Amino acid sequence: MPTSLHSPLDMHLHLRDGDMLKRVAPLSAHSFSGALIMPNLVPPIETKEDVQNYKNQILEAIGDEDFIPYMTLFFKPTYSREFLESVRDEITAIKLYPAGITTNSEGGLSGFDVEELRTTLEAMSDLDIPLCIHGETGGFVMDREAEFVPIYEKLATHFPRLKIIMEHITTKESVAALDRFDNLYATITLHHLLITLDDVAGGMLQPHLFCKPIAKRPEDREALLKVALEAHPKVMFGSDSAPHPKEAKECPGCAAGVFTAPIALQTLTELFEKNATPLKNLQKFISENAQDIYRLKPLQKEVILTKEPFVVPDNYEGVVPFSSGTALAYNIHTII
Ligand code: NCD
Ligand code: ZN
């Protein structure tokens, strides 16, 4: 039986710029209807002009594909209400990185004092601009995300009208926080539904599975899987597909990021089927929940997958994908 997915959305995607953008953007634009584009370029996307220029570069890179890049700004506590009003129509969200926590986040935020953030976050609440957060502290790597949950709670309490998206959650503590606050939502990646720290470092070190936040324990993965498979209305798919050249991954000082964009839909279909989950749940996880949370009207795109093996390429122009060289159960057959 072929599987048909409608207007898939990837609500957390790194497309980079320059040559890398040209390599990876067509892969997402081919099978997804749209994606939320992360702003952590060097230098980051911080002005209206940056957003417009970057969007134009993306549109140029994808050619004829039907695909909406939903743009974001790199959060600064200095953004004024006037600035946010002027840029409102160009963006879908603002992404907050704690300073230095991941790839290209050096210009991020160094403290979460509510009064210092009030002007910007109240303006975002009034303008209905969601705040996406990379929620990790500078603590011990396995505890960073759980330690950040009180910060999510503080922001959710002080800014009850602000939509806060906990990005790429990896722990049962973040899953539990979802139901405690009306204004907390989350994205979940494909790789965090599949791997634990054991897959990254339990045997021979696997640099292509190394990312921020690092994959956690089996019970964390179970908690993520539960809310993804039941299509909890506050969770949505965000791949966090983060391409780095092969040489930057297979070296001392391996860059953080897993490249899943070209295999995400095939693998999610297989995962939901394996867990005997109704297709309508996958449809919610991959598109409808994000439409509701972000109030989006995506481009119509139908992706038809058939149950026939798809052998994942070893690399896409020098970028090694998740599951490289292995056979997936589903292949993309037609895109309408
Ligand atoms: C991302 C990247 O490479 O830009 N890396 C990652 O490990 N996920 C940044 C991020 O989302 O943390
Ligand atoms: Zn990311």
Coordinates of N, CA and C in Angstrom, one line a residue, residues 37-160:
I37 N 13.5 28.0 8.7 CA 15.0 28.1 8.4 C 15.8 28.8 9.6
M38 N 16.7 28.1 10.1 CA 17.5 28.6 11.2 C 18.5 29.7 10.8
P39 N 18.7 30.7 11.7 CA 19.4 31.9 11.4 C 20.9 31.9 11.8
N40 N 21.4 30.7 12.2 CA 22.8 30.7 12.7 C 23.8 30.6 11.6
L41 N 23.8 31.6 10.7 CA 24.9 31.7 9.8 C 26.0 32.5 10.4
V42 N 27.1 32.7 9.7 CA 28.2 33.5 10.1 C 28.3 34.7 9.1
P43 N 28.0 35.9 9.5 CA 27.3 36.4 10.7 C 25.8 36.0 10.7
P44 N 25.2 35.9 11.9 CA 23.8 35.5 12.0 C 22.8 36.5 11.3
I45 N 21.6 36.0 11.1 CA 20.5 36.8 10.5 C 19.9 37.7 11.6
E46 N 20.2 39.0 11.5 CA 19.8 39.9 12.5 C 19.0 41.1 12.1
T47 N 18.9 41.3 10.8 CA 18.2 42.5 10.3 C 17.2 42.1 9.3
K48 N 16.3 43.1 9.0 CA 15.3 42.8 8.0 C 16.0 42.5 6.6
E49 N 17.0 43.3 6.4 CA 17.8 43.1 5.1 C 18.4 41.7 5.1
D50 N 19.0 41.2 6.2 CA 19.5 39.9 6.3 C 18.5 38.8 5.9
V51 N 17.3 39.0 6.5 CA 16.2 38.0 6.3 C 15.9 38.0 4.8
Q52 N 15.7 39.2 4.2 CA 15.3 39.3 2.8 C 16.3 38.7 1.9
N53 N 17.6 39.0 2.2 CA 18.7 38.5 1.3 C 18.8 37.0 1.4
Y54 N 18.7 36.5 2.6 CA 18.8 35.1 2.8 C 17.7 34.3 2.2
K55 N 16.5 34.9 2.3 CA 15.3 34.2 1.7 C 15.5 34.2 0.1
N56 N 16.0 35.3 -0.4 CA 16.2 35.3 -1.9 C 17.3 34.3 -2.3
Q57 N 18.3 34.1 -1.5 CA 19.4 33.1 -1.8 C 18.8 31.7 -1.8
I58 N 17.9 31.5 -0.8 CA 17.3 30.1 -0.7 C 16.4 29.9 -1.9
L59 N 15.6 30.9 -2.2 CA 14.7 30.7 -3.4 C 15.4 30.5 -4.7
E60 N 16.6 31.1 -4.8 CA 17.4 30.9 -6.0 C 18.0 29.5 -6.0
A61 N 18.4 29.0 -4.8 CA 19.0 27.7 -4.7 C 18.0 26.6 -5.0
I62 N 16.7 26.8 -4.7 CA 15.8 25.7 -4.9 C 15.2 25.6 -6.3
G63 N 15.4 26.6 -7.1 CA 15.0 26.6 -8.5 C 13.5 26.5 -8.6
D64 N 13.0 25.5 -9.3 CA 11.6 25.4 -9.6 C 10.7 24.7 -8.5
E65 N 11.4 24.2 -7.5 CA 10.6 23.4 -6.5 C 9.6 24.3 -5.8
D66 N 8.4 23.8 -5.4 CA 7.4 24.5 -4.6 C 7.8 24.3 -3.2
F67 N 8.2 25.4 -2.5 CA 8.7 25.2 -1.2 C 8.7 26.6 -0.5
I68 N 8.2 26.7 0.7 CA 8.2 28.0 1.4 C 9.3 28.0 2.5
P69 N 10.3 28.8 2.4 CA 11.2 29.0 3.5 C 10.6 29.9 4.5
Y70 N 10.2 29.4 5.7 CA 9.7 30.3 6.8 C 10.9 30.8 7.5
M71 N 11.1 32.1 7.5 CA 12.3 32.7 7.9 C 12.3 33.0 9.4
T72 N 13.5 33.1 10.0 CA 13.7 33.4 11.4 C 14.8 34.4 11.6
L73 N 14.7 35.1 12.7 CA 15.8 36.0 13.1 C 16.6 35.4 14.3
F74 N 17.8 35.8 14.4 CA 18.6 35.3 15.6 C 18.3 36.3 16.7
F75 N 17.8 35.7 17.8 CA 17.3 36.5 18.9 C 18.4 37.4 19.5
K76 N 18.0 38.7 19.7 CA 18.9 39.7 20.4 C 18.0 40.4 21.5
P77 N 18.4 40.5 22.7 CA 17.6 41.2 23.7 C 17.4 42.7 23.4
T78 N 18.1 43.2 22.5 CA 18.0 44.6 22.1 C 17.0 44.9 21.0
Y79 N 16.3 43.8 20.5 CA 15.3 44.1 19.5 C 14.2 45.0 20.1
S80 N 13.9 46.1 19.4 CA 12.8 47.0 19.9 C 11.5 46.6 19.3
R81 N 10.4 47.2 19.9 CA 9.1 46.9 19.4 C 9.0 47.5 17.9
E82 N 9.6 48.6 17.7 CA 9.5 49.2 16.4 C 10.2 48.3 15.3
F83 N 11.4 47.8 15.7 CA 12.1 46.9 14.8 C 11.2 45.7 14.5
L84 N 10.7 45.1 15.6 CA 9.9 43.9 15.4 C 8.7 44.1 14.6
E85 N 8.0 45.3 14.8 CA 6.9 45.6 13.9 C 7.3 45.7 12.5
S86 N 8.5 46.3 12.2 CA 8.9 46.5 10.8 C 9.3 45.2 10.1
V87 N 9.6 44.1 10.9 CA 10.1 42.9 10.3 C 9.1 41.8 10.4
R88 N 7.9 42.1 11.1 CA 6.9 41.1 11.4 C 6.5 40.2 10.2
D89 N 6.2 40.9 9.1 CA 5.7 40.2 7.9 C 6.7 39.3 7.2
E90 N 8.0 39.5 7.6 CA 9.1 38.8 6.9 C 9.5 37.5 7.6
I91 N 9.0 37.4 8.9 CA 9.5 36.2 9.7 C 8.3 35.4 10.2
T92 N 8.7 34.2 10.6 CA 7.7 33.3 11.2 C 8.0 33.1 12.7
A93 N 9.3 33.2 13.0 CA 9.7 33.1 14.4 C 11.0 33.7 14.7
I94 N 11.4 33.8 15.9 CA 12.8 34.2 16.3 C 13.4 33.1 17.1
K95 N 14.7 32.8 16.8 CA 15.4 31.7 17.4 C 16.4 32.2 18.4
L96 N 16.3 31.7 19.6 CA 17.2 32.1 20.7 C 18.2 31.0 21.0
Y97 N 19.5 31.4 20.9 CA 20.6 30.5 21.3 C 21.3 31.0 22.6
P98 N 21.4 30.1 23.6 CA 22.4 30.6 24.6 C 23.8 30.7 24.0
A99 N 24.5 31.7 24.5 CA 25.8 32.0 23.9 C 26.7 30.8 23.9
G100 N 27.3 30.4 22.7 CA 28.3 29.4 22.6 C 27.8 28.0 22.8
I101 N 26.5 27.7 22.8 CA 26.0 26.4 23.2 C 26.1 25.4 22.0
T102 N 26.2 25.9 20.8 CA 26.2 25.0 19.6 C 26.9 25.7 18.5
T103 N 26.8 25.1 17.3 CA 27.4 25.7 16.1 C 26.9 27.1 15.8
N104 N 27.9 28.0 15.6 CA 27.6 29.4 15.3 C 26.6 30.1 16.2
S105 N 26.8 29.9 17.5 CA 25.9 30.6 18.5 C 26.7 31.5 19.4
E106 N 27.9 31.9 19.0 CA 28.7 32.8 19.8 C 28.0 34.1 20.2
G107 N 27.2 34.6 19.3 CA 26.5 35.9 19.6 C 25.2 35.7 20.3
G108 N 25.0 34.6 20.9 CA 23.7 34.3 21.6 C 23.6 35.0 22.9
L109 N 22.6 34.5 23.7 CA 22.3 35.2 25.0 C 23.1 34.7 26.1
S110 N 23.6 35.6 27.0 CA 24.4 35.1 28.1 C 23.6 35.0 29.4
G111 N 22.4 35.5 29.5 CA 21.6 35.4 30.8 C 20.1 35.4 30.5
F112 N 19.4 34.9 31.4 CA 17.9 34.9 31.2 C 17.2 35.7 32.3
D113 N 17.7 36.9 32.5 CA 17.0 37.8 33.4 C 15.7 38.3 32.8
V114 N 14.6 38.1 33.5 CA 13.3 38.4 32.9 C 13.1 39.9 32.6
E115 N 13.6 40.7 33.5 CA 13.5 42.2 33.2 C 14.3 42.6 32.0
E116 N 15.5 42.0 31.9 CA 16.3 42.4 30.7 C 15.6 42.0 29.4
L117 N 14.8 40.9 29.5 CA 14.2 40.4 28.2 C 12.8 41.0 28.0
R118 N 12.2 41.7 29.0 CA 10.8 42.0 29.0 C 10.4 42.8 27.8
T119 N 11.1 43.8 27.4 CA 10.6 44.7 26.3 C 10.5 43.9 25.0
T120 N 11.5 43.1 24.7 CA 11.5 42.3 23.5 C 10.4 41.2 23.6
L121 N 10.4 40.5 24.7 CA 9.4 39.4 24.7 C 8.0 39.8 24.8
E122 N 7.7 41.0 25.4 CA 6.3 41.5 25.4 C 5.9 41.9 24.0
A123 N 6.9 42.6 23.3 CA 6.6 43.0 21.9 C 6.3 41.7 21.1
M124 N 7.1 40.7 21.3 CA 6.9 39.4 20.5 C 5.5 38.8 20.9
S125 N 5.1 38.9 22.1 CA 3.8 38.4 22.5 C 2.7 39.2 21.8
D126 N 2.8 40.5 21.8 CA 1.8 41.3 21.2 C 1.7 41.1 19.7
L127 N 2.9 40.9 19.1 CA 2.9 40.7 17.6 C 2.7 39.2 17.2
D128 N 2.5 38.4 18.2 CA 2.4 36.9 18.0 C 3.5 36.3 17.2
I129 N 4.7 36.6 17.6 CA 5.9 36.1 17.0 C 6.4 35.0 18.0
P130 N 6.4 33.7 17.6 CA 6.9 32.6 18.4 C 8.4 32.7 18.7
L131 N 8.8 32.3 19.9 CA 10.2 32.3 20.3 C 10.6 30.8 20.3
C132 N 11.6 30.5 19.5 CA 12.1 29.1 19.4 C 13.4 29.1 20.2
I133 N 13.6 28.2 21.1 CA 14.7 28.2 22.0 C 15.6 26.9 21.9
H134 N 16.9 27.1 21.8 CA 17.8 25.9 21.9 C 18.0 25.8 23.4
G135 N 17.3 24.9 24.1 CA 17.3 24.9 25.6 C 18.4 24.0 26.2
E136 N 19.6 24.6 26.3 CA 20.6 23.8 27.0 C 21.4 24.8 27.9
T137 N 21.8 24.4 29.1 CA 22.7 25.2 30.0 C 24.1 24.8 29.6
G138 N 25.0 25.4 30.3 CA 26.5 25.1 30.1 C 26.9 24.0 31.0
G139 N 26.0 23.2 31.6 CA 26.3 22.2 32.6 C 26.8 20.9 31.9
F140 N 26.8 19.8 32.7 CA 27.3 18.5 32.2 C 26.5 18.1 31.0
V141 N 27.1 17.6 30.0 CA 26.4 17.4 28.7 C 25.1 16.7 28.8
M142 N 25.1 15.6 29.6 CA 23.8 14.8 29.6 C 22.7 15.5 30.4
D143 N 23.1 16.5 31.2 CA 22.1 17.2 32.1 C 21.7 18.6 31.5
R144 N 22.3 19.0 30.5 CA 22.1 20.4 30.0 C 20.6 20.7 29.7
E145 N 20.0 19.8 29.0 CA 18.6 20.1 28.7 C 17.7 20.1 29.9
A146 N 17.8 19.1 30.7 CA 16.9 19.0 31.9 C 17.2 20.2 32.8
E147 N 18.4 20.7 32.9 CA 18.7 21.9 33.7 C 18.1 23.1 33.1
F148 N 17.8 23.1 31.8 CA 17.2 24.3 31.2 C 15.7 24.4 31.4
V149 N 15.0 23.3 31.8 CA 13.6 23.2 31.9 C 13.1 24.4 32.9
P150 N 13.7 24.6 34.0 CA 13.3 25.7 34.9 C 13.3 27.1 34.1
I151 N 14.3 27.2 33.2 CA 14.3 28.5 32.5 C 13.1 28.6 31.5
Y152 N 12.8 27.4 30.8 CA 11.5 27.4 30.0 C 10.3 27.8 30.9
E153 N 10.3 27.2 32.1 CA 9.1 27.5 33.0 C 9.1 28.9 33.4
K154 N 10.2 29.5 33.7 CA 10.2 30.9 34.1 C 9.7 31.8 33.0
L155 N 10.2 31.5 31.8 CA 9.8 32.4 30.6 C 8.3 32.1 30.3
A156 N 7.9 30.9 30.4 CA 6.5 30.6 30.1 C 5.5 31.2 31.1
T157 N 6.0 31.3 32.4 CA 5.2 32.0 33.4 C 5.1 33.5 33.3
H158 N 6.3 34.1 33.1 CA 6.3 35.5 33.0 C 5.8 36.1 31.7
F159 N 5.8 35.3 30.6 CA 5.3 35.7 29.3 C 4.2 34.8 28.8
P160 N 3.0 34.8 29.5 CA 2.0 33.7 29.2 C 1.4 33.8 27.8

